[in-house]
Amino acid sequence: MTSAERGPLSWIPPVHALLDEVPAAVRRHRAGERLEKASLRFAIERVRRAIRSAAGEWPTEEAVREAVASAWEEEARDLLAPALRPVVNATGVVVHTNLGRAPLAEAALEDARTAGGGYVPLEYDLETGERGSRYDHAAPLLRIATGAEAAVVVNNNAAALLLAVDTLAGDRGVVVSRGELVEIGGGFRIHEILSRGRARLIEVGATNRTHVEDYAATLEAREVGAFLKVHRSNFAIEGFVAEVDLVGLCRLGAERGVPVIFDQGTGILAGEVWAAGEPTVAEALEAGAALVCASGDKLFGGPQAGMIFGSADAIAAVRVNPLLRALRVDKQTLAALEATLRLHLIEPDSIPVRRMMSAAPEALEARARSLWESLAPAAREACEVAAHDGRAGGGTLPEVALAGWAIRVAPVDLSASGLAAALRSGEPPIVARVTEDAVWLDVRTLLPGEELMVADRLNDLLDPSRGGDR
Ligand SMILES: *Cc1c(COP(=O)(O)O)cnc(C)c1O
């Protein structure tokens, strides 16, 4: 410690002295004794760090005391605020993994609230008064939506995959192409997840090319419980490539008596215009897959969940696998999933993800234009309505650009990244896309009413006459 630092650090009053007289600004949060004390400790830590890094000026004891008081108030406020507060997604990325993937439909939220706030017949048969199964609830609608003989819902798609492989392959081999051992985001890789299970992973082919003979050859030497095909949902490989499609793999499986598991991922149930070429769950079942795994919170547009579809026999085996108990889905998720499914069948456009995916470019342009028109004149000068491609996101449809529109802001006296940081630091935080020279606010992913918030914030930040804080 240098002598210059010793002064300011010693000016921080002792904790007990500060706690004797909690400032009104902190009291206002009604944090209670424990959180008041905890937030004070955090605040002191913060001020100490600032002093050590020489951030800010510390000419007087008074300045240090004021810094502690305001940090205390902020820490108390932050501890009491929900960490998962609303954020405006202006990135144009529909299934934004870092922003919580799918926003739920109103009906799904309502049903989740009902299930969460009270008692529901989750595992109870109201007719007989006896025990029922949670896995019976969504099953009929899952079957209707995909043509599957049977289905089960678990915690997420990774869980679904683990369970499907464990059920069909047991401790035998599961054969997968090297071209499909993908990383699914967050640093998790399919083969790392599978290597924690009982089944032995048998990798075949090369990264760019795998042939049907590669799969067949494994049957000569090893005991194989299942073939696994993983949909490469988050990247594409081009050039000198070959892969065995699901139909071909299912044909080999049928000939040799080996069941095929298909990790479909996206949760696209059946034909969607914007999903041209993407395998749907219905198609995968038709091709002959014994089990198909899909995510509930990607393009299906529901809560975080994993759906497993398949033949009656295969699903019956899944349902008696003890691992199912460790991966089971809770009542609120199940309620939201079932509600989302119902909407898929009756009123698909009320599912936000579907609505955002299929939004017409003309409608998006009109939204962007009316947002621009609602700006103050000074803000308008820095902004223009510009074409901007949206993305499905969530590691799905990597090659699909969704034609749409955005507000492009090229601030004059601020860098693009500076403006983006200012947008994030307000309440609610607005997350935009930043390129070198501009910030893009794509209207595709704005929820109803959020245009107003965006316009207000842009006015605050870009119109000097409003005295916006930068
Ligand atoms: C997203 C994805 C997963 C993981 O799904 P979660 O719901 O995130 O657990 C697994 N496999 C594929 C092919 C995926 O696209």
JSON list of C-alpha atoms in Angstrom, two decimals, residues 50-142:
[
{"chain": "A", "resi": 50, "resn": "ALA", "atom": "CA", "xyz": [-12.21, 1.55, -6.09]},
{"chain": "A", "resi": 51, "resn": "ILE", "atom": "CA", "xyz": [-9.70, 3.23, -3.79]},
{"chain": "A", "resi": 52, "resn": "ARG", "atom": "CA", "xyz": [-7.04, 0.62, -4.51]},
{"chain": "A", "resi": 53, "resn": "SER", "atom": "CA", "xyz": [-7.52, 0.90, -8.24]},
{"chain": "A", "resi": 54, "resn": "ALA", "atom": "CA", "xyz": [-7.49, 4.69, -7.78]},
{"chain": "A", "resi": 55, "resn": "ALA", "atom": "CA", "xyz": [-10.80, 4.99, -9.61]},
{"chain": "A", "resi": 56, "resn": "GLY", "atom": "CA", "xyz": [-12.48, 8.21, -8.62]},
{"chain": "A", "resi": 57, "resn": "GLU", "atom": "CA", "xyz": [-10.98, 10.97, -6.60]},
{"chain": "A", "resi": 58, "resn": "TRP", "atom": "CA", "xyz": [-10.57, 10.70, -2.87]},
{"chain": "A", "resi": 59, "resn": "PRO", "atom": "CA", "xyz": [-9.49, 14.11, -1.66]},
{"chain": "A", "resi": 60, "resn": "THR", "atom": "CA", "xyz": [-11.54, 14.13, 1.52]},
{"chain": "A", "resi": 61, "resn": "GLU", "atom": "CA", "xyz": [-12.94, 11.84, 4.16]},
{"chain": "A", "resi": 62, "resn": "GLU", "atom": "CA", "xyz": [-16.36, 13.18, 3.26]},
{"chain": "A", "resi": 63, "resn": "ALA", "atom": "CA", "xyz": [-16.05, 11.89, -0.33]},
{"chain": "A", "resi": 64, "resn": "VAL", "atom": "CA", "xyz": [-15.21, 8.40, 0.94]},
{"chain": "A", "resi": 65, "resn": "ARG", "atom": "CA", "xyz": [-18.15, 8.38, 3.36]},
{"chain": "A", "resi": 66, "resn": "GLU", "atom": "CA", "xyz": [-20.50, 9.49, 0.60]},
{"chain": "A", "resi": 67, "resn": "ALA", "atom": "CA", "xyz": [-19.21, 6.74, -1.69]},
{"chain": "A", "resi": 68, "resn": "VAL", "atom": "CA", "xyz": [-19.87, 4.14, 1.01]},
{"chain": "A", "resi": 69, "resn": "ALA", "atom": "CA", "xyz": [-23.39, 5.48, 1.60]},
{"chain": "A", "resi": 70, "resn": "SER", "atom": "CA", "xyz": [-24.36, 5.44, -2.05]},
{"chain": "A", "resi": 71, "resn": "ALA", "atom": "CA", "xyz": [-22.78, 2.02, -2.65]},
{"chain": "A", "resi": 72, "resn": "TRP", "atom": "CA", "xyz": [-24.68, 0.73, 0.39]},
{"chain": "A", "resi": 73, "resn": "GLU", "atom": "CA", "xyz": [-27.98, 1.93, -1.05]},
{"chain": "A", "resi": 74, "resn": "GLU", "atom": "CA", "xyz": [-27.22, 0.37, -4.42]},
{"chain": "A", "resi": 75, "resn": "GLU", "atom": "CA", "xyz": [-26.14, -2.95, -2.94]},
{"chain": "A", "resi": 76, "resn": "ALA", "atom": "CA", "xyz": [-29.30, -3.14, -0.80]},
{"chain": "A", "resi": 77, "resn": "ARG", "atom": "CA", "xyz": [-31.44, -2.37, -3.82]},
{"chain": "A", "resi": 78, "resn": "ASP", "atom": "CA", "xyz": [-29.67, -4.98, -5.94]},
{"chain": "A", "resi": 79, "resn": "LEU", "atom": "CA", "xyz": [-29.94, -7.70, -3.30]},
{"chain": "A", "resi": 80, "resn": "LEU", "atom": "CA", "xyz": [-33.69, -7.20, -3.10]},
{"chain": "A", "resi": 81, "resn": "ALA", "atom": "CA", "xyz": [-34.35, -6.96, -6.82]},
{"chain": "A", "resi": 82, "resn": "PRO", "atom": "CA", "xyz": [-34.96, -10.18, -8.76]},
{"chain": "A", "resi": 83, "resn": "ALA", "atom": "CA", "xyz": [-31.83, -11.16, -10.68]},
{"chain": "A", "resi": 84, "resn": "LEU", "atom": "CA", "xyz": [-34.02, -12.28, -13.57]},
{"chain": "A", "resi": 85, "resn": "ARG", "atom": "CA", "xyz": [-35.60, -8.90, -14.23]},
{"chain": "A", "resi": 86, "resn": "PRO", "atom": "CA", "xyz": [-37.05, -8.08, -17.64]},
{"chain": "A", "resi": 87, "resn": "VAL", "atom": "CA", "xyz": [-34.61, -7.25, -20.42]},
{"chain": "A", "resi": 88, "resn": "VAL", "atom": "CA", "xyz": [-35.62, -5.93, -23.84]},
{"chain": "A", "resi": 89, "resn": "ASN", "atom": "CA", "xyz": [-34.26, -8.19, -26.56]},
{"chain": "A", "resi": 90, "resn": "ALA", "atom": "CA", "xyz": [-33.59, -5.92, -29.54]},
{"chain": "A", "resi": 91, "resn": "THR", "atom": "CA", "xyz": [-31.03, -8.25, -31.12]},
{"chain": "A", "resi": 92, "resn": "GLY", "atom": "CA", "xyz": [-33.35, -9.92, -33.62]},
{"chain": "A", "resi": 93, "resn": "VAL", "atom": "CA", "xyz": [-32.19, -13.31, -32.29]},
{"chain": "A", "resi": 94, "resn": "VAL", "atom": "CA", "xyz": [-35.46, -15.07, -31.48]},
{"chain": "A", "resi": 95, "resn": "VAL", "atom": "CA", "xyz": [-34.31, -17.96, -29.27]},
{"chain": "A", "resi": 96, "resn": "HIS", "atom": "CA", "xyz": [-31.60, -15.99, -27.46]},
{"chain": "A", "resi": 97, "resn": "THR", "atom": "CA", "xyz": [-29.96, -18.52, -25.16]},
{"chain": "A", "resi": 98, "resn": "ASN", "atom": "CA", "xyz": [-28.28, -15.91, -22.98]},
{"chain": "A", "resi": 99, "resn": "LEU", "atom": "CA", "xyz": [-31.56, -14.04, -22.58]},
{"chain": "A", "resi": 100, "resn": "GLY", "atom": "CA", "xyz": [-33.56, -17.10, -21.52]},
{"chain": "A", "resi": 101, "resn": "ARG", "atom": "CA", "xyz": [-34.52, -18.61, -24.88]},
{"chain": "A", "resi": 102, "resn": "ALA", "atom": "CA", "xyz": [-38.28, -18.63, -25.54]},
{"chain": "A", "resi": 103, "resn": "PRO", "atom": "CA", "xyz": [-40.64, -16.01, -24.10]},
{"chain": "A", "resi": 104, "resn": "LEU", "atom": "CA", "xyz": [-43.78, -17.94, -23.17]},
{"chain": "A", "resi": 105, "resn": "ALA", "atom": "CA", "xyz": [-47.27, -17.43, -24.53]},
{"chain": "A", "resi": 106, "resn": "GLU", "atom": "CA", "xyz": [-49.81, -15.81, -22.23]},
{"chain": "A", "resi": 107, "resn": "ALA", "atom": "CA", "xyz": [-51.81, -19.03, -21.90]},
{"chain": "A", "resi": 108, "resn": "ALA", "atom": "CA", "xyz": [-48.68, -20.97, -20.93]},
{"chain": "A", "resi": 109, "resn": "LEU", "atom": "CA", "xyz": [-47.84, -18.43, -18.23]},
{"chain": "A", "resi": 110, "resn": "GLU", "atom": "CA", "xyz": [-51.37, -18.58, -16.86]},
{"chain": "A", "resi": 111, "resn": "ASP", "atom": "CA", "xyz": [-51.35, -22.36, -16.65]},
{"chain": "A", "resi": 112, "resn": "ALA", "atom": "CA", "xyz": [-47.90, -22.39, -15.05]},
{"chain": "A", "resi": 113, "resn": "ARG", "atom": "CA", "xyz": [-49.13, -19.89, -12.48]},
{"chain": "A", "resi": 114, "resn": "THR", "atom": "CA", "xyz": [-52.17, -22.00, -11.66]},
{"chain": "A", "resi": 115, "resn": "ALA", "atom": "CA", "xyz": [-50.07, -25.13, -11.29]},
{"chain": "A", "resi": 116, "resn": "GLY", "atom": "CA", "xyz": [-47.40, -23.35, -9.26]},
{"chain": "A", "resi": 117, "resn": "GLY", "atom": "CA", "xyz": [-49.67, -21.49, -6.90]},
{"chain": "A", "resi": 118, "resn": "GLY", "atom": "CA", "xyz": [-51.84, -24.37, -5.77]},
{"chain": "A", "resi": 119, "resn": "TYR", "atom": "CA", "xyz": [-52.46, -28.10, -5.83]},
{"chain": "A", "resi": 120, "resn": "VAL", "atom": "CA", "xyz": [-52.98, -29.93, -9.11]},
{"chain": "A", "resi": 121, "resn": "PRO", "atom": "CA", "xyz": [-53.55, -33.63, -9.88]},
{"chain": "A", "resi": 122, "resn": "LEU", "atom": "CA", "xyz": [-49.93, -34.04, -11.01]},
{"chain": "A", "resi": 123, "resn": "GLU", "atom": "CA", "xyz": [-49.68, -37.67, -9.93]},
{"chain": "A", "resi": 124, "resn": "TYR", "atom": "CA", "xyz": [-53.23, -38.30, -8.86]},
{"chain": "A", "resi": 125, "resn": "ASP", "atom": "CA", "xyz": [-56.12, -39.99, -10.63]},
{"chain": "A", "resi": 126, "resn": "LEU", "atom": "CA", "xyz": [-59.21, -38.02, -9.65]},
{"chain": "A", "resi": 127, "resn": "GLU", "atom": "CA", "xyz": [-61.54, -40.78, -10.84]},
{"chain": "A", "resi": 128, "resn": "THR", "atom": "CA", "xyz": [-60.15, -43.60, -8.75]},
{"chain": "A", "resi": 129, "resn": "GLY", "atom": "CA", "xyz": [-58.54, -41.53, -6.00]},
{"chain": "A", "resi": 130, "resn": "GLU", "atom": "CA", "xyz": [-55.36, -43.44, -6.61]},
{"chain": "A", "resi": 131, "resn": "ARG", "atom": "CA", "xyz": [-51.88, -42.59, -7.71]},
{"chain": "A", "resi": 132, "resn": "GLY", "atom": "CA", "xyz": [-51.50, -41.38, -11.31]},
{"chain": "A", "resi": 133, "resn": "SER", "atom": "CA", "xyz": [-48.49, -40.51, -13.46]},
{"chain": "A", "resi": 134, "resn": "ARG", "atom": "CA", "xyz": [-47.16, -37.07, -14.33]},
{"chain": "A", "resi": 135, "resn": "TYR", "atom": "CA", "xyz": [-46.09, -38.49, -17.68]},
{"chain": "A", "resi": 136, "resn": "ASP", "atom": "CA", "xyz": [-49.67, -39.08, -18.77]},
{"chain": "A", "resi": 137, "resn": "HIS", "atom": "CA", "xyz": [-50.67, -35.42, -18.92]},
{"chain": "A", "resi": 138, "resn": "ALA", "atom": "CA", "xyz": [-49.08, -33.96, -22.04]},
{"chain": "A", "resi": 139, "resn": "ALA", "atom": "CA", "xyz": [-48.80, -37.33, -23.82]},
{"chain": "A", "resi": 140, "resn": "PRO", "atom": "CA", "xyz": [-52.07, -37.25, -25.84]},
{"chain": "A", "resi": 141, "resn": "LEU", "atom": "CA", "xyz": [-51.35, -33.81, -27.30]},
{"chain": "A", "resi": 142, "resn": "LEU", "atom": "CA", "xyz": [-47.73, -34.74, -28.02]}
]
